[in-house]
XYZ file of N, CA, C and O in Angstrom:
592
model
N -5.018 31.235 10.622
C -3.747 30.832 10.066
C -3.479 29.351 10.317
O -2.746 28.725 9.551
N -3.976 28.855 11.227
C -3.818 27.397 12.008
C -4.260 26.636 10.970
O -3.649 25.822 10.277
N -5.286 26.962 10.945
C -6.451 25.831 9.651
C -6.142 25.950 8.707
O -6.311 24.907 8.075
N -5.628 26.888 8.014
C -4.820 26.996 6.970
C -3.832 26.168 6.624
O -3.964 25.321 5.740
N -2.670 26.367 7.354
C -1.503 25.181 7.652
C -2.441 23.730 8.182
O -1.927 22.802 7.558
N -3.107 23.402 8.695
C -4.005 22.187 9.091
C -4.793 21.498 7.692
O -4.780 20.279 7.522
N -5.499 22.475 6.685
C -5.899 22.074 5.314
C -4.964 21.547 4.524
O -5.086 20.441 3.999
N -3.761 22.454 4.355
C -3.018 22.509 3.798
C -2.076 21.087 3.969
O -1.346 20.800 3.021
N -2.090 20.173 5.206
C -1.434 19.045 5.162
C -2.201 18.112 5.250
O -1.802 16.956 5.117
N -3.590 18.445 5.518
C -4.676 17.189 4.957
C -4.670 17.014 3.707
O -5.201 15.968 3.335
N -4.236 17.704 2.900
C -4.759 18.439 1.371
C -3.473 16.865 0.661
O -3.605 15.883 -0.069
N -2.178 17.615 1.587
C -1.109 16.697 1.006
C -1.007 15.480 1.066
O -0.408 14.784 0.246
N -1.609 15.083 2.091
C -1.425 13.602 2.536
C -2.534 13.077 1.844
O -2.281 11.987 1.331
N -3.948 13.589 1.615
C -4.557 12.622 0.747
C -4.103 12.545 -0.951
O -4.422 11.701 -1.788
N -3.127 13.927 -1.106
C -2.842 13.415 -2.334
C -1.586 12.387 -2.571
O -1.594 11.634 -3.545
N -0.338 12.399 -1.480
C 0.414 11.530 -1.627
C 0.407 10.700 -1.435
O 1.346 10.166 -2.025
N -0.438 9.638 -0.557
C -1.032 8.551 -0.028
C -2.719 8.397 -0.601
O -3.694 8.527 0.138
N -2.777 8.113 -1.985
C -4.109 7.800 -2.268
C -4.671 6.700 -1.656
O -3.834 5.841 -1.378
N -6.072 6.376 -1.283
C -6.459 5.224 -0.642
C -6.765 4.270 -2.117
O -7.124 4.646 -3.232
N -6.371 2.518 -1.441
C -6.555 1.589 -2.961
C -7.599 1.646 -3.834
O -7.401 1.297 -4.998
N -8.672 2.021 -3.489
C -9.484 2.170 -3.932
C -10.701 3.177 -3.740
O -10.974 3.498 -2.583
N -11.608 3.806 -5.007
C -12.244 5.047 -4.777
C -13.143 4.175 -5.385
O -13.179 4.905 -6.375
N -13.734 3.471 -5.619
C -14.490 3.070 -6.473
C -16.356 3.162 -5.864
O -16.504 2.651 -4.755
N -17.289 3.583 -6.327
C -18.199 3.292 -5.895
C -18.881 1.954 -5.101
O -19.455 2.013 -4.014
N -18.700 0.888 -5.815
C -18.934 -0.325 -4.686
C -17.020 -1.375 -4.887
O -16.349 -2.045 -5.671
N -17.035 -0.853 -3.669
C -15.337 -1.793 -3.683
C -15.881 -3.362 -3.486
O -15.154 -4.114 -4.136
N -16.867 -4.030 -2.834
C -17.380 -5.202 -3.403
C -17.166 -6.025 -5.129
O -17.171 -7.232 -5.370
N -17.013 -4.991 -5.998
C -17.030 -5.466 -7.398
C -15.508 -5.151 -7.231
O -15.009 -6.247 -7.483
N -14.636 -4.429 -6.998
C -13.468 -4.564 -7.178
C -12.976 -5.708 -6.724
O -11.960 -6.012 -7.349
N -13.281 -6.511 -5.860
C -13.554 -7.763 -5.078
C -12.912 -8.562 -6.281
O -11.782 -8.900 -6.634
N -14.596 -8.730 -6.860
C -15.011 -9.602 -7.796
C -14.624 -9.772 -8.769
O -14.601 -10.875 -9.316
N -13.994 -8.158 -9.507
C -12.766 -8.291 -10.710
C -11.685 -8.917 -10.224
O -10.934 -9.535 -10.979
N -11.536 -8.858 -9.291
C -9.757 -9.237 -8.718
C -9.894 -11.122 -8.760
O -9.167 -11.966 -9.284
N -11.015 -11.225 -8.052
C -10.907 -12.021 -7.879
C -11.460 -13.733 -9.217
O -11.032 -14.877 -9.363
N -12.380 -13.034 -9.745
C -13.071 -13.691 -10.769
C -13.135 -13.261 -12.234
O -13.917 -13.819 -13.004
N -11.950 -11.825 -12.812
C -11.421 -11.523 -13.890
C -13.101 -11.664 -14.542
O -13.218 -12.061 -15.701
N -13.982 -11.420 -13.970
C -15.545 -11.147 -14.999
C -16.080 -9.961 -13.819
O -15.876 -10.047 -12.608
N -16.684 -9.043 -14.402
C -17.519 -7.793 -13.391
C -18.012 -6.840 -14.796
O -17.522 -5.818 -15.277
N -19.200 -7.675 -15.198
C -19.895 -7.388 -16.227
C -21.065 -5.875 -15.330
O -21.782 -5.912 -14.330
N -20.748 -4.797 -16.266
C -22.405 -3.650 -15.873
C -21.716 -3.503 -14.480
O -22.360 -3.834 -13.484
N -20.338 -2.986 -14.340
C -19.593 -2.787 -12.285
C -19.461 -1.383 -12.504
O -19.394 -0.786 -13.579
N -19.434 -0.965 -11.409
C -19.537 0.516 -11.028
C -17.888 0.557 -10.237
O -17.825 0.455 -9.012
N -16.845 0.685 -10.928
C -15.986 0.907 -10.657
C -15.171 2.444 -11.063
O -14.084 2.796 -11.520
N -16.373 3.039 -10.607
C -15.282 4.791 -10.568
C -14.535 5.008 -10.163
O -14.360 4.283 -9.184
N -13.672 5.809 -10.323
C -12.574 6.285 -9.721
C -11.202 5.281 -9.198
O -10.204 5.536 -8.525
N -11.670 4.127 -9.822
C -10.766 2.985 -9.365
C -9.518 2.836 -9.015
O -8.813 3.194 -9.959
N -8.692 2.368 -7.833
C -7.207 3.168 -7.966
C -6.679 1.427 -8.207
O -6.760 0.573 -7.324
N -6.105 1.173 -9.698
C -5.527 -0.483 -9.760
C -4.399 -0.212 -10.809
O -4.661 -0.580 -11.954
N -3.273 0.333 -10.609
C -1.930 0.570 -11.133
C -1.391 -0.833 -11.492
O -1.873 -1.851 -10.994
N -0.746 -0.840 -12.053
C 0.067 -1.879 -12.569
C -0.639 -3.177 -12.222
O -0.016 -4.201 -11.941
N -2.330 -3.074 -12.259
C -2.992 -4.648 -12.235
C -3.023 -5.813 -12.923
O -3.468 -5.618 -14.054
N -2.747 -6.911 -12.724
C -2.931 -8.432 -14.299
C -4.373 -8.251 -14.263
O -4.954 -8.681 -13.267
N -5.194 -7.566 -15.379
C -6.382 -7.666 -15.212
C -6.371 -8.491 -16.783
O -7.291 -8.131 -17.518
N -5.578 -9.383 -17.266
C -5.614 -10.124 -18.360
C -6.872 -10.741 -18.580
O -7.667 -11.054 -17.694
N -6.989 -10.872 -19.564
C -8.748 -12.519 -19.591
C -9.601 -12.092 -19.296
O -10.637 -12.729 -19.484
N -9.688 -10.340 -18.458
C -11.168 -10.006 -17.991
C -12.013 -9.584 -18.959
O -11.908 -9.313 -20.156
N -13.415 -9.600 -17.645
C -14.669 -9.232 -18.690
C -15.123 -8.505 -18.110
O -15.302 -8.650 -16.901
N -15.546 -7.239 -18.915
C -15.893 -5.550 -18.255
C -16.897 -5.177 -19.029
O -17.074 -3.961 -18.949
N -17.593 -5.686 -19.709
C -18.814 -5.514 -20.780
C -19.539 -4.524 -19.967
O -20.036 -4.784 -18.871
N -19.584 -3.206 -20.636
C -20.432 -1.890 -20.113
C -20.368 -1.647 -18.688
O -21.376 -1.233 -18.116
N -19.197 -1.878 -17.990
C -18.990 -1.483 -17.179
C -18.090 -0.023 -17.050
O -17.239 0.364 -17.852
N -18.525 0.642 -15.838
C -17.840 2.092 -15.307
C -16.407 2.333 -14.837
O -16.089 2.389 -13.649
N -15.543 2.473 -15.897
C -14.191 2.650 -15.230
C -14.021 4.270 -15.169
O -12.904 4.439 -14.681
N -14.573 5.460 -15.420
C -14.203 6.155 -15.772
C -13.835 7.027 -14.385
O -14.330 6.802 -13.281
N -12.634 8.307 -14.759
C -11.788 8.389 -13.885
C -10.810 7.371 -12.823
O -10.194 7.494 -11.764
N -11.034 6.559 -13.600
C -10.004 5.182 -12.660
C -8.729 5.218 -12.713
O -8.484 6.180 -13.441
N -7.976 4.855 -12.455
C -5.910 4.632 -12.643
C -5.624 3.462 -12.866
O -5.480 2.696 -11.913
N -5.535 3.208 -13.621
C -5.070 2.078 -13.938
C -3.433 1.674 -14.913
O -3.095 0.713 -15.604
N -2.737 2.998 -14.493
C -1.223 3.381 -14.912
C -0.856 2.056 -15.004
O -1.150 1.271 -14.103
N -0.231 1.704 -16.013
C 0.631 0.761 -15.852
C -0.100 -0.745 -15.829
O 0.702 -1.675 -15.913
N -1.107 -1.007 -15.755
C -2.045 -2.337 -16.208
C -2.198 -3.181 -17.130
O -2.168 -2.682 -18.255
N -2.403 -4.636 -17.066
C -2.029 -5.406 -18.115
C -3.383 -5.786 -18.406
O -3.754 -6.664 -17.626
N -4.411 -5.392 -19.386
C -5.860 -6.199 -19.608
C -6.011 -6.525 -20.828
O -7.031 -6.217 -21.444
N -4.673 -7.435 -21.553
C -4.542 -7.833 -22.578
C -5.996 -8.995 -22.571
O -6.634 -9.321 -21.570
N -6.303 -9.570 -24.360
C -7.262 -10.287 -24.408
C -8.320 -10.536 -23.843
O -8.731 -11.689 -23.713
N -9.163 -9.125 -23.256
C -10.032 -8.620 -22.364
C -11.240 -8.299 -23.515
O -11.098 -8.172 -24.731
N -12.444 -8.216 -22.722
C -13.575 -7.554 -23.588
C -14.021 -6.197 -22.551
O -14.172 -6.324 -21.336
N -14.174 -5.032 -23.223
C -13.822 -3.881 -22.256
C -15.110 -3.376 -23.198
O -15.556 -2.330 -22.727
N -15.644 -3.693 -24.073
C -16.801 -3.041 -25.370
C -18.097 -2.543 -24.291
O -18.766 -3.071 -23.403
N -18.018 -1.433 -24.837
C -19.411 -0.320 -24.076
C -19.226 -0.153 -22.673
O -19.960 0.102 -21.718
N -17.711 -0.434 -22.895
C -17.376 0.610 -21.071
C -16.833 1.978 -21.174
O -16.287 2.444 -22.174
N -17.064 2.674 -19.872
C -17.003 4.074 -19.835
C -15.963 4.177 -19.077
O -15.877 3.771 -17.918
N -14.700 5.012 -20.039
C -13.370 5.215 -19.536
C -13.315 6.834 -19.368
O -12.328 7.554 -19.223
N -14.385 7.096 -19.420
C -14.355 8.893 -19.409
C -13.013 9.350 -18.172
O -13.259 9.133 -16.985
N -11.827 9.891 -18.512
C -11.085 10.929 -18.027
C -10.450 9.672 -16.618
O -10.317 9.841 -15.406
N -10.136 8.215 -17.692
C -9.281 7.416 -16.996
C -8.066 7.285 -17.391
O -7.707 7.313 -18.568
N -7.265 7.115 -16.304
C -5.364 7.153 -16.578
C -5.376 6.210 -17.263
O -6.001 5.343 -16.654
N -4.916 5.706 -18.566
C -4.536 4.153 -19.231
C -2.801 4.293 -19.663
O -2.157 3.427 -20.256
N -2.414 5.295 -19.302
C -0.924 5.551 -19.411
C -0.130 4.174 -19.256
O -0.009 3.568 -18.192
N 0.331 3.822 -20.346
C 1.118 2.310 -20.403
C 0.509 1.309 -20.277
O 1.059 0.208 -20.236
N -0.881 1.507 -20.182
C -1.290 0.437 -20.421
C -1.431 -0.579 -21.665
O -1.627 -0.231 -22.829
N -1.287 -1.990 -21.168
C -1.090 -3.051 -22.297
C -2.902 -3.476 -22.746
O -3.762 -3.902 -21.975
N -2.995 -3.266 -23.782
C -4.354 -3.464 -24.618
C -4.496 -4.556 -25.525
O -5.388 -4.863 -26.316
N -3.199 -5.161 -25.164
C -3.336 -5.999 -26.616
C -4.493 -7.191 -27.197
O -4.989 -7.911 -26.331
N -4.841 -7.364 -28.369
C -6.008 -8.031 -28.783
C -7.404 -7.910 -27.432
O -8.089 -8.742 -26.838
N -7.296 -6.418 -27.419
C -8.581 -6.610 -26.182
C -10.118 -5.632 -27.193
O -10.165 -4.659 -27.946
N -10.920 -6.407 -26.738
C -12.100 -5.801 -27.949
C -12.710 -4.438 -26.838
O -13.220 -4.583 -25.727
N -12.483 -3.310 -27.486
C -13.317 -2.255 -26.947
C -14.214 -1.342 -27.509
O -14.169 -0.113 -27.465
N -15.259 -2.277 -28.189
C -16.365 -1.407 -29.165
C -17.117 -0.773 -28.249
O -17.398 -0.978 -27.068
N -17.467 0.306 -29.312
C -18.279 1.088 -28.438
C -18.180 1.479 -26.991
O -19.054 1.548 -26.127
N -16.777 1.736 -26.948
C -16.608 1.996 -25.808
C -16.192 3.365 -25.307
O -15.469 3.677 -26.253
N -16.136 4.494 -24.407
C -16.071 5.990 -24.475
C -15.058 5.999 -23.666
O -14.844 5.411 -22.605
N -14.203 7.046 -24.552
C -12.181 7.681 -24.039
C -12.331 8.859 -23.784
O -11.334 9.452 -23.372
N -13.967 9.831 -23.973
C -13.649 10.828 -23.744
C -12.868 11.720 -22.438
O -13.268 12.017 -21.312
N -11.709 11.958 -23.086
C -10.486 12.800 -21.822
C -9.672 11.634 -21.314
O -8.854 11.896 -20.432
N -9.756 10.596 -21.664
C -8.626 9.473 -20.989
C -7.645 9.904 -21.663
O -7.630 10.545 -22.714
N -6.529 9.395 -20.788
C -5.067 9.392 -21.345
C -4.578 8.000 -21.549
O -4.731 7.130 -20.691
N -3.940 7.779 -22.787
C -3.477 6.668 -23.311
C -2.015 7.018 -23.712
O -1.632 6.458 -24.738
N -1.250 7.729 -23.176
C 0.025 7.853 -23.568
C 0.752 6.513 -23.197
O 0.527 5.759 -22.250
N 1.709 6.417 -24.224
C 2.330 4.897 -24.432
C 1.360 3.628 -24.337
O 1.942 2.554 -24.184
N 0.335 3.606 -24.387
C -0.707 2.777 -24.471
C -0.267 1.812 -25.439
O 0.446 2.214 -26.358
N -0.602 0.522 -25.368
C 0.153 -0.817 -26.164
C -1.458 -0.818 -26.773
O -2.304 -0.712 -25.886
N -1.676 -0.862 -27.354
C -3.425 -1.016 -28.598
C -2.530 -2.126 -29.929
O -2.724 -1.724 -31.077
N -1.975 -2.917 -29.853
C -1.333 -3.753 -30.553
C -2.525 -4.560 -31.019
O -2.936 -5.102 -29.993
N -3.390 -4.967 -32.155
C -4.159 -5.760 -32.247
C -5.804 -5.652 -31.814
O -6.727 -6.409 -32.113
N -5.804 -4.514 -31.057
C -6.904 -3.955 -30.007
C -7.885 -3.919 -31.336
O -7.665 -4.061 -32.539
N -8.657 -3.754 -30.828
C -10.748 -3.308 -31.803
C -11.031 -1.954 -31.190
O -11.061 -1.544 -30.030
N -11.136 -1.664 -31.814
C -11.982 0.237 -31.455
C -13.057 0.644 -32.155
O -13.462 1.787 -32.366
N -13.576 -0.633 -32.573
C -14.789 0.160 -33.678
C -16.018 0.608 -32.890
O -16.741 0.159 -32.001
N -15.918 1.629 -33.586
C -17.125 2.563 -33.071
C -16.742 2.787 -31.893
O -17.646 2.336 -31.189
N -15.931 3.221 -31.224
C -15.761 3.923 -29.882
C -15.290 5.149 -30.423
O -14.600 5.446 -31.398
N -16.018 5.952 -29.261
C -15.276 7.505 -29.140
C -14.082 7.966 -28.698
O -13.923 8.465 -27.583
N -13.281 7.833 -29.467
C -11.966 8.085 -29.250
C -11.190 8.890 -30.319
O -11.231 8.630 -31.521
N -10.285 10.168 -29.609
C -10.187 11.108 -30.847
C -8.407 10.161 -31.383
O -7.685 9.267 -30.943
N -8.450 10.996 -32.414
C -6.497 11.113 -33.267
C -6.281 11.346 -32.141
O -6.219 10.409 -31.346
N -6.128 12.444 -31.791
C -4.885 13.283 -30.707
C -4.775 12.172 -29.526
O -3.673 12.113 -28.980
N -5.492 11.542 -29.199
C -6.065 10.449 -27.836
C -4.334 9.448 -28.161
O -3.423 9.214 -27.366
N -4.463 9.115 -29.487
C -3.649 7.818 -30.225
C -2.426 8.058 -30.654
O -1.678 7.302 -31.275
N -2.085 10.163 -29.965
C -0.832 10.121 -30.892
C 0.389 9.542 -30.305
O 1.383 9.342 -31.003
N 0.346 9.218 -28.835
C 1.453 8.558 -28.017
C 1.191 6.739 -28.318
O 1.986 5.826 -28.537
N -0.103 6.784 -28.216
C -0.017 5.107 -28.538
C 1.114 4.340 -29.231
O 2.035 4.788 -29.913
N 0.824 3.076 -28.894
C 0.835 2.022 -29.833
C -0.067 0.899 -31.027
O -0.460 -0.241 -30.783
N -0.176 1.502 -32.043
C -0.989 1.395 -32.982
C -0.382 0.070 -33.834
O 0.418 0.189 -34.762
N -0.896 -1.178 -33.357
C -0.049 -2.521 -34.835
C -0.997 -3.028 -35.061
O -1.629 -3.602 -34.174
N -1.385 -2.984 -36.263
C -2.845 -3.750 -36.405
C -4.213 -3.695 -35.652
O -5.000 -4.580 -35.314
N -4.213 -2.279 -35.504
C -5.602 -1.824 -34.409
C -6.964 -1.628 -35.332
O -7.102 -0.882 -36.302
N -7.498 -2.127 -35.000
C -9.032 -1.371 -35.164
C -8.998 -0.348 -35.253
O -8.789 -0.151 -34.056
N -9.031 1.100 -35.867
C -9.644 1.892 -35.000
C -11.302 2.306 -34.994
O -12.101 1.442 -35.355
N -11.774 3.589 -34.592
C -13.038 3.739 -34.393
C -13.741 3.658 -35.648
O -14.803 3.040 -35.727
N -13.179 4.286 -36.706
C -13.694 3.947 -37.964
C -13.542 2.600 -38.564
O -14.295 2.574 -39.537
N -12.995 1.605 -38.455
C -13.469 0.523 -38.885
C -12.111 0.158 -39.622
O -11.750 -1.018 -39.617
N -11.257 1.242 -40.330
C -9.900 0.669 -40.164
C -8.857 0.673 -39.543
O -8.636 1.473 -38.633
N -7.876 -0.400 -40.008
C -6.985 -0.890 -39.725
C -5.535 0.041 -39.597
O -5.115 0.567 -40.629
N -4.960 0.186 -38.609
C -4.171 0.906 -38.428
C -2.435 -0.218 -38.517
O -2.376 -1.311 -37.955
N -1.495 0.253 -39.145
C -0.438 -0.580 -38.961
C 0.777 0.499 -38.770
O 1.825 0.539 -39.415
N 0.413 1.245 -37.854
C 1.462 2.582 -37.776
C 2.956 2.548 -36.830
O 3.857 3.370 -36.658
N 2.663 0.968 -36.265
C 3.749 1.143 -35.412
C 4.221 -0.553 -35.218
O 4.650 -1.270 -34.314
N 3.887 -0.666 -36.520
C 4.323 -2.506 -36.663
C 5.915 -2.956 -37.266
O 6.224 -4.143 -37.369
């Protein structure tokens, strides 16, 4: 019964107190933070909420399962990165190029995609129905003006 109640508040505290970062090498989280370029980074599970990750460069790099709630990576190149089953909830996208890049299971609710590129990325309708869609790319190659 002890360990029970003993799991049971380890259980809570790592979920209410996440640590900053989960990422496979926190070295490159470093290097995004610090030098807005972390081209081919192994940043899984990343915990960067409400980050200025503006101007960066993420070219085929690993975000997937990351948090990034609330993040600003406007005018970014994000093309052939893996966002598989990452939080992008409010996140700001604007004019950021993400070809070929994979959403499978991310959440983009209220997502700002104002101007964004999506061609050829895997990303469904249902993914885009909370978005913000003004002049987007999408995966097919047109132009979306659904929320201009």
């Amino acid at each position: 019964m002890k360990y029970r109640i003993f799991l049971a508040i380890v259980l809570l505290i790592l979920f209410l107190f996440p640590l900053p970062v989960w990422a496979a090498n926190p070295s490159q989280i470093v290097q995004l933070q610090t030098t807005k370029s972390c081209q081919v980074c192994d940043l899984t599970g990343a915990y960067l909420p409400v980050s200025n990750l503006d101007y960066t460069y993420l070219l085929a790099s690993d975000l997937s399962r990351a948090n990034l709630v609330g993040a600003s990576i406007s005018f970014s190149n994000l093309s052939r990165a893996n966002l598989t089953g990452a939080n992008l909830s409010h996140v700001n996208f604007k004019r950021t190029k993400m070809l070929l890049a994979n959403f499978t299971n991310a959440i983009l609710d209220k997502a700002d995609l104002t101007e964004a590129d999506l061609t050829s990325a895997n990303i469904s309708d249902a993914q885009l129905v909370n978005a913000k869609l003004c002049k987007t790319v999408l995966s097919n190659g047109l132009t979306s003006n659904r929320d201009c």
